[in-house]
Each structure stands twice: as structure tokens, then as C-alpha cells.
Tab-separated table of C-alpha atoms in Angstrom:
chain	number	residue	atom	x	y	z
A	277	MET	CA	166.246	86.263	161.981
A	278	LYS	CA	169.118	86.483	159.536
A	279	MET	CA	169.622	86.272	155.783
A	280	VAL	CA	172.736	84.284	154.928
A	281	SER	CA	174.139	84.969	151.480
A	282	ALA	CA	177.033	82.803	150.278
A	283	VAL	CA	178.972	83.222	147.039
A	284	ILE	CA	180.640	79.921	146.117
A	285	LYS	CA	182.191	78.010	143.226
A	286	HIS	CA	179.718	76.344	140.824
A	287	PHE	CA	180.909	72.804	141.396
A	288	ARG	CA	180.406	73.050	145.193
A	289	LEU	CA	176.663	73.800	144.894
A	290	ASP	CA	175.455	70.197	145.264
A	291	ASN	CA	177.623	69.716	148.366
A	292	VAL	CA	176.282	72.887	149.981
A	293	ARG	CA	172.656	72.166	149.050
A	294	LYS	CA	172.834	68.643	150.464
A	295	ALA	CA	174.594	69.774	153.643
A	296	LEU	CA	171.970	72.475	154.268
A	297	THR	CA	169.032	70.138	153.681
A	298	ASP	CA	170.665	67.570	155.984
A	299	ILE	CA	170.531	70.066	158.886
A	300	GLY	CA	166.904	70.958	158.209
A	301	VAL	CA	167.101	74.059	156.021
A	302	GLU	CA	163.848	73.878	154.075
A	303	GLY	CA	164.378	76.503	151.410
A	304	MET	CA	167.051	78.446	149.614
A	305	THR	CA	167.460	80.676	146.594
A	306	ILE	CA	170.196	79.970	144.047
A	307	ILE	CA	171.398	82.687	141.689
A	308	GLU	CA	174.090	82.510	139.002
A	309	VAL	CA	176.328	85.555	139.399
A	310	LYS	CA	179.651	86.889	138.125
A	311	GLY	CA	182.272	88.772	140.074
A	312	PHE	CA	185.793	88.810	141.403
A	313	GLY	CA	187.658	89.208	144.647
A	314	ARG	CA	191.331	88.644	145.195
A	315	GLN	CA	191.424	86.367	142.148
A	316	LYS	CA	190.892	89.365	139.852
A	317	GLY	CA	189.962	87.102	136.947
A	318	HIS	CA	192.132	84.887	134.804
A	319	MET	CA	193.481	84.542	131.258
A	320	GLU	CA	191.697	82.421	128.622
A	321	VAL	CA	192.420	81.658	124.971
A	322	TYR	CA	189.615	81.876	122.418
A	323	ARG	CA	190.362	81.129	118.745
A	324	GLY	CA	194.044	81.673	119.344
A	325	VAL	CA	193.599	85.050	121.033
A	326	GLU	CA	194.382	85.431	124.711
A	327	TYR	CA	192.082	87.644	126.743
A	328	GLU	CA	191.421	88.382	130.389
A	329	VAL	CA	188.194	87.247	132.040
A	330	ARG	CA	187.639	89.838	134.747
A	331	PHE	CA	184.367	88.503	136.154
A	332	LEU	CA	184.302	84.859	137.160
A	333	PRO	CA	181.111	82.778	137.255
A	334	LYS	CA	179.932	81.961	140.778
A	335	ILE	CA	176.790	80.755	142.540
A	336	LYS	CA	175.021	82.840	145.178
A	337	ILE	CA	172.955	80.970	147.757
A	338	GLU	CA	170.503	82.846	149.966
A	339	VAL	CA	169.000	81.236	153.064
A	340	ALA	CA	166.724	82.825	155.680
A	341	VAL	CA	167.410	81.333	159.122
A	342	THR	CA	166.434	81.810	162.731
A	343	ASP	CA	169.070	83.265	165.038
A	344	ASP	CA	169.560	79.937	166.826
A	345	LYS	CA	170.491	78.153	163.544
A	346	LEU	CA	172.817	80.880	162.251
A	347	ASP	CA	176.155	79.498	163.481
A	348	LEU	CA	175.313	75.968	162.324
A	349	VAL	CA	174.323	77.193	158.853
A	350	ILE	CA	177.529	79.228	158.523
A	351	ASP	CA	179.678	76.269	159.619
A	352	VAL	CA	177.905	73.895	157.218
A	353	ILE	CA	178.255	76.250	154.230
A	354	GLN	CA	181.895	76.938	155.013
A	355	GLU	CA	182.753	73.240	155.308
A	356	ALA	CA	180.781	72.149	152.211
A	357	ALA	CA	182.053	74.981	149.974
A	358	ARG	CA	185.727	74.888	150.988
A	359	THR	CA	188.274	73.599	148.471
A	360	GLY	CA	191.282	75.257	150.084
A	361	GLU	CA	192.018	77.188	146.904
A	362	ILE	CA	191.715	80.897	146.213
A	363	GLY	CA	188.205	81.861	145.124
A	364	ASP	CA	186.268	79.604	147.517
A	365	GLY	CA	183.935	82.538	148.143
A	366	LYS	CA	182.418	84.543	150.957
A	367	ILE	CA	179.490	84.343	153.375
A	368	PHE	CA	177.529	87.501	154.191
A	369	ILE	CA	175.033	87.783	157.062
A	370	TYR	CA	172.268	90.385	157.107
A	371	ASN	CA	169.640	91.211	159.700
A	372	LEU	CA	166.229	90.157	158.447
A	373	GLN	CA	163.505	92.485	159.664
A	374	ASP	CA	160.521	90.338	158.722
A	375	VAL	CA	159.352	87.499	156.488
A	376	VAL	CA	155.841	87.034	155.099
A	377	ARG	CA	154.598	83.763	153.614
A	378	ILE	CA	152.449	84.912	150.681
A	379	ARG	CA	150.038	81.954	150.688
A	380	THR	CA	149.086	82.044	154.386
A	381	GLY	CA	150.105	85.486	155.573
A	382	GLU	CA	152.298	83.978	158.322
A	383	ARG	CA	155.031	86.318	159.516
A	384	GLY	CA	158.407	86.058	161.183
A	385	GLU	CA	160.002	82.730	162.090
A	386	LYS	CA	156.780	80.861	161.235
A	387	ALA	CA	157.155	82.025	157.632
A	388	ILE	CA	160.677	80.649	157.303
């Protein structure tokens, strides 16, 4: 099992959520985060004063998947989140040792 964590632009969230549910992903966690990569922030003007915004708002999506769905999930996220502009985000994949469904006690792939 794998945990897929994707950091994307806010306005691409609906596209990614719909694309994942269309391929049968039943659950995901959405977190509002701030950060920067190669963009390194941008300049904004507030009340006539220019200042640098170093941390940009992003959305982090976490999805637990079985190994056989991993490549499909990555492809779907990448396609749905891509704008072709800098700052489209990143996808991180972690090994997932175990999953426990709290209500039933099911473990492993059955709990996903």
C-alpha cells in the first residue's frame, strides 16, 4: 500500500477530486497549506506598499491506495492538476505500513 500526497494549486482541487472519484478512489484528505518551491513567492501590493509573499497558498491531497492502483492515481492527479505553468505542484509517494479502520478494526487493503 502507498500514501500519495499531492501539493497542487487551489483552483485545480475540484478537477483532481472529480478525477480521483471517477477512477474509484473512495476517500481523500484535503489540507490547506503554504509553501514554495522554484516559484519562491511573488510580490503583492497592500495599501500602496509592495511586499514579498514568500509562502504561497496550496492544497495538499492525501490518498491511501493499493499498489495496483498507484500508477493510475499518479497519472490522474498529474493530468487533472497540470496547468503547464510554474507552481503546478508535486506528488510524493510513501510506503504505507498498515491501515486500521477505527469502526470495524479492519486492517490493510480492506481498511482502505
